[in-house]
JSON list of C-alpha atoms in Angstrom, two decimals:
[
{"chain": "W", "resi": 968, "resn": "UNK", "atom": "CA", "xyz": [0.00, 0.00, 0.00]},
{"chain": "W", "resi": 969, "resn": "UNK", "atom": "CA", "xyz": [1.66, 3.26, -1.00]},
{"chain": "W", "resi": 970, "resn": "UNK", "atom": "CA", "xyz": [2.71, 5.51, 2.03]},
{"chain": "W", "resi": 971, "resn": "UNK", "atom": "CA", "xyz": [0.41, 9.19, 1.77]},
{"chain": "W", "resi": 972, "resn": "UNK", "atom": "CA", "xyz": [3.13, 11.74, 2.17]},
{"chain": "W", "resi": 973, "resn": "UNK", "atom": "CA", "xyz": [2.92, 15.53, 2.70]},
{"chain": "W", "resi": 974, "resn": "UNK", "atom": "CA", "xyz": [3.29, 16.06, -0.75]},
{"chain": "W", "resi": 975, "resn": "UNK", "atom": "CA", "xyz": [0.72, 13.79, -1.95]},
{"chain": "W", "resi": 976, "resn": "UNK", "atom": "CA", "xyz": [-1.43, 16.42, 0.58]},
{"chain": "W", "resi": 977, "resn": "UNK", "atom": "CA", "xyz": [-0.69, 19.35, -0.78]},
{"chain": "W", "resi": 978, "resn": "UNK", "atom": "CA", "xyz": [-1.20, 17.70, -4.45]},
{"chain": "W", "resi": 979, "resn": "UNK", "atom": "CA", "xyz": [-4.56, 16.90, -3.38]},
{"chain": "W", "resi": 980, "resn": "UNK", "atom": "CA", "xyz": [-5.40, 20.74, -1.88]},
{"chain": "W", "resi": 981, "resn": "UNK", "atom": "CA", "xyz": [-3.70, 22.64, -4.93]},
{"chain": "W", "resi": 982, "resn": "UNK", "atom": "CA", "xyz": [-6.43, 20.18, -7.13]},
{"chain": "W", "resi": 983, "resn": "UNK", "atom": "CA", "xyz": [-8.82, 20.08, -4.69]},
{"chain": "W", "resi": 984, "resn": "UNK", "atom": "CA", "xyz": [-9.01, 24.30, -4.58]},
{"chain": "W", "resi": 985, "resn": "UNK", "atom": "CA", "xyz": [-8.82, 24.35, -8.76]},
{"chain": "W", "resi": 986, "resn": "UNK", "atom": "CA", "xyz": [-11.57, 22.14, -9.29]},
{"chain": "W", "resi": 987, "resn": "UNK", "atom": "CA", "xyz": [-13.90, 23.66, -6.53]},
{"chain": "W", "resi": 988, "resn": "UNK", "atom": "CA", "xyz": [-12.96, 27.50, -8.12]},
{"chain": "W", "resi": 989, "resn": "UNK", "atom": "CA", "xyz": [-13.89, 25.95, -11.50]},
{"chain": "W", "resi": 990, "resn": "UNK", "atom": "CA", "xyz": [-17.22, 24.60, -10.12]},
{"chain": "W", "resi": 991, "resn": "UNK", "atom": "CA", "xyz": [-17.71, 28.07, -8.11]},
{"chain": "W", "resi": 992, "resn": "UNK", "atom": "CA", "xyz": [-17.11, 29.73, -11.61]},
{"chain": "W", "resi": 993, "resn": "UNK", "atom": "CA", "xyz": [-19.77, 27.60, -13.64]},
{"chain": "W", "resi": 994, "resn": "UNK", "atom": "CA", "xyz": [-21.90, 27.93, -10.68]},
{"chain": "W", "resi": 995, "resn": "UNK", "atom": "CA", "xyz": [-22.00, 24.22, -10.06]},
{"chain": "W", "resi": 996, "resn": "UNK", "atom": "CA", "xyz": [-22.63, 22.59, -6.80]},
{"chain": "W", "resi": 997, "resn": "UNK", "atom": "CA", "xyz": [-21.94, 19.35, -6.29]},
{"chain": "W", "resi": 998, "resn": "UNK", "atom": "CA", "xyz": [-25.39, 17.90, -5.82]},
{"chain": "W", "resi": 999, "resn": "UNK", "atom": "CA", "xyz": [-26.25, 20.07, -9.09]},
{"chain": "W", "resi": 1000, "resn": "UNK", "atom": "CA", "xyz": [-22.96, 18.00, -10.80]},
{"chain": "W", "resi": 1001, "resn": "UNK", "atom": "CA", "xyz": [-24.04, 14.57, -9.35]},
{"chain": "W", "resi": 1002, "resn": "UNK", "atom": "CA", "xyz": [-28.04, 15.05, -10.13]},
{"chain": "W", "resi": 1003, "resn": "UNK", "atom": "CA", "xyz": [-27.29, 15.96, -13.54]},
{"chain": "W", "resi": 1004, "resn": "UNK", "atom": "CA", "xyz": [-24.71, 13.17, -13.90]},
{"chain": "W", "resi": 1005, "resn": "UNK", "atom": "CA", "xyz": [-27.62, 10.82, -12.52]},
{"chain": "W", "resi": 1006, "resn": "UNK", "atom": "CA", "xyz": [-29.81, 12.43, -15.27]},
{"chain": "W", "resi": 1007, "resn": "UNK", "atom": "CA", "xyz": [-27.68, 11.94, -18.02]},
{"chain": "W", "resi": 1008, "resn": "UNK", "atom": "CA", "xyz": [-27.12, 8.62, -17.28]},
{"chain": "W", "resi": 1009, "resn": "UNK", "atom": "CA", "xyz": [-30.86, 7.93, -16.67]},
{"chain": "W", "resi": 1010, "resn": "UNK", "atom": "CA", "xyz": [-31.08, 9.80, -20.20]},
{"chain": "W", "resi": 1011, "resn": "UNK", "atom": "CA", "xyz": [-28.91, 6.98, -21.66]},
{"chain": "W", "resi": 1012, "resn": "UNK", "atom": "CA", "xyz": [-30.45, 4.09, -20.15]},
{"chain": "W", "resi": 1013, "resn": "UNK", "atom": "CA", "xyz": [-33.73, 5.23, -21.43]},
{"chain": "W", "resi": 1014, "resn": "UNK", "atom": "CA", "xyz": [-32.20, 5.47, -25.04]},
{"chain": "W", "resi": 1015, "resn": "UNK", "atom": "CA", "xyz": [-31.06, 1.78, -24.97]},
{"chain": "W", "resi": 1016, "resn": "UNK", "atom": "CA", "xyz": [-34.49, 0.92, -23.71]},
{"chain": "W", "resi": 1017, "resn": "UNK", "atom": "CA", "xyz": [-35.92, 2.14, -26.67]},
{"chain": "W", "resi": 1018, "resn": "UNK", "atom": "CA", "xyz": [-33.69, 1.58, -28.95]},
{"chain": "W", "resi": 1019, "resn": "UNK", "atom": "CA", "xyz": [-33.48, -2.38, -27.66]},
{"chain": "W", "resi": 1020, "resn": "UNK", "atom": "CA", "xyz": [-37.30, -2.23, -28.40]},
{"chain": "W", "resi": 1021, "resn": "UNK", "atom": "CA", "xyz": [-36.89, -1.32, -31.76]},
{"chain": "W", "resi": 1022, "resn": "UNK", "atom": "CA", "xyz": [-34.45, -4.19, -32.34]},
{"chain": "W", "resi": 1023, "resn": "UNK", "atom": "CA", "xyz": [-36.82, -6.23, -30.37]},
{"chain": "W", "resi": 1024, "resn": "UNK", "atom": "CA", "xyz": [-39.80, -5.52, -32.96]},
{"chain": "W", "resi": 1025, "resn": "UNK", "atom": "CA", "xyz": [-37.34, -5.20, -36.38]},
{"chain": "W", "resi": 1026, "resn": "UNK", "atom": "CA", "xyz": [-36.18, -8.89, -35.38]},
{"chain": "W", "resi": 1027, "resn": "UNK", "atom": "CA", "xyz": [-39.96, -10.24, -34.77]},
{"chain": "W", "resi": 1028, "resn": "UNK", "atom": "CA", "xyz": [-41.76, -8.81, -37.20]},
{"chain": "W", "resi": 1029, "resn": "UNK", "atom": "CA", "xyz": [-38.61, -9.78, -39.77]},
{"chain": "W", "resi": 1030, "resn": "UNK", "atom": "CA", "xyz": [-39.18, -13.42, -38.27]},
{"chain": "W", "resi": 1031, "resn": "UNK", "atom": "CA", "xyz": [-43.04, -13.84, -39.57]},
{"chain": "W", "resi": 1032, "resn": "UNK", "atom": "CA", "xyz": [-41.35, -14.03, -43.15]},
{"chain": "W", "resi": 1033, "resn": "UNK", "atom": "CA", "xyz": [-37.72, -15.63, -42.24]},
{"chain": "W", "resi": 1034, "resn": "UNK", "atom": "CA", "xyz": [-39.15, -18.94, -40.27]},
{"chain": "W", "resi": 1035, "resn": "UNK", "atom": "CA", "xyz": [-42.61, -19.94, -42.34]},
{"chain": "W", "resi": 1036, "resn": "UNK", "atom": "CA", "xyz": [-39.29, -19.61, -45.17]},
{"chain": "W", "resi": 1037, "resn": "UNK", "atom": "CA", "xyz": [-36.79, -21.58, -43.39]},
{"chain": "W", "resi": 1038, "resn": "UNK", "atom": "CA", "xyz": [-39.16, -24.11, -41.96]},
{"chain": "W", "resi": 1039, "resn": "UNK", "atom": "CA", "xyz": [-40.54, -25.16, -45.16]},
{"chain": "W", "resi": 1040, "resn": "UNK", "atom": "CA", "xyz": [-37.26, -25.50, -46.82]},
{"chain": "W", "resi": 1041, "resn": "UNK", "atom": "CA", "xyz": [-35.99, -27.63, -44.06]},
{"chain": "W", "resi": 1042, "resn": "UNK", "atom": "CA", "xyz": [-39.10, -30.27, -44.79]},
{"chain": "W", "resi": 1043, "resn": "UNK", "atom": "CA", "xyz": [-38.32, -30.31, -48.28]},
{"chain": "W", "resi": 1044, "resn": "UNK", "atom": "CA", "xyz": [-34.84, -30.72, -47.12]},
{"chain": "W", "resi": 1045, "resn": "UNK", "atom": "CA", "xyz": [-35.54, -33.32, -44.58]},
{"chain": "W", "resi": 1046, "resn": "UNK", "atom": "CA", "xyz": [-38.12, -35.23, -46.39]},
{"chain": "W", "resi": 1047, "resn": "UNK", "atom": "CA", "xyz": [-35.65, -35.72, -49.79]},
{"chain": "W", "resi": 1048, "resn": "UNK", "atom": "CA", "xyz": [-32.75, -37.32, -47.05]},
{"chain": "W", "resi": 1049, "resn": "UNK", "atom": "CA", "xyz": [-35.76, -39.27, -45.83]},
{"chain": "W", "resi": 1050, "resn": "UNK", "atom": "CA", "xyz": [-36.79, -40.56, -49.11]},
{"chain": "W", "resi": 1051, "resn": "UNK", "atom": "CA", "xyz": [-33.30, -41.83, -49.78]}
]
């Protein structure tokens, strides 16, 4: 486990006091910053729902004319081995 040193301390203010100034000037808080992470990602898994859907019904309604299709050729297919 590394060792936390006085420098790794002061590493940690000098960021610490950038990143709050840069929130401070965008007028961020950091329950505004986390809710609209939570949004976004909220925003995203909504998308894929929906999207996933849309696959879901492409892939059905493209199997009502792919499986009558395939289901009759494999008869024919099975009933000529069947026949030999």
């Amino acid at each position: 486990m590394p060792k936390i040193t006085p420098a790794t301390i002061v590493k940690l203010l000098i960021v610490s006091f950038f990143v709050g100034w840069g929130l401070s000037v965008l007028d961020l808080t950091p329950m505004e910053l986390l809710r609209g992470m939570f949004d976004r990602f909220d925003a995203v898994l909504n998308w894929v729902s929906r999207s996933m859907g849309d696959i879901v019904s492409y892939v059905l309604i493209g199997a009502m004319i792919v499986v009558p299709i395939w289901a009759i050729l494999y008869l024919i297919e099975w009933s000529r081995q069947r026949g030999r």
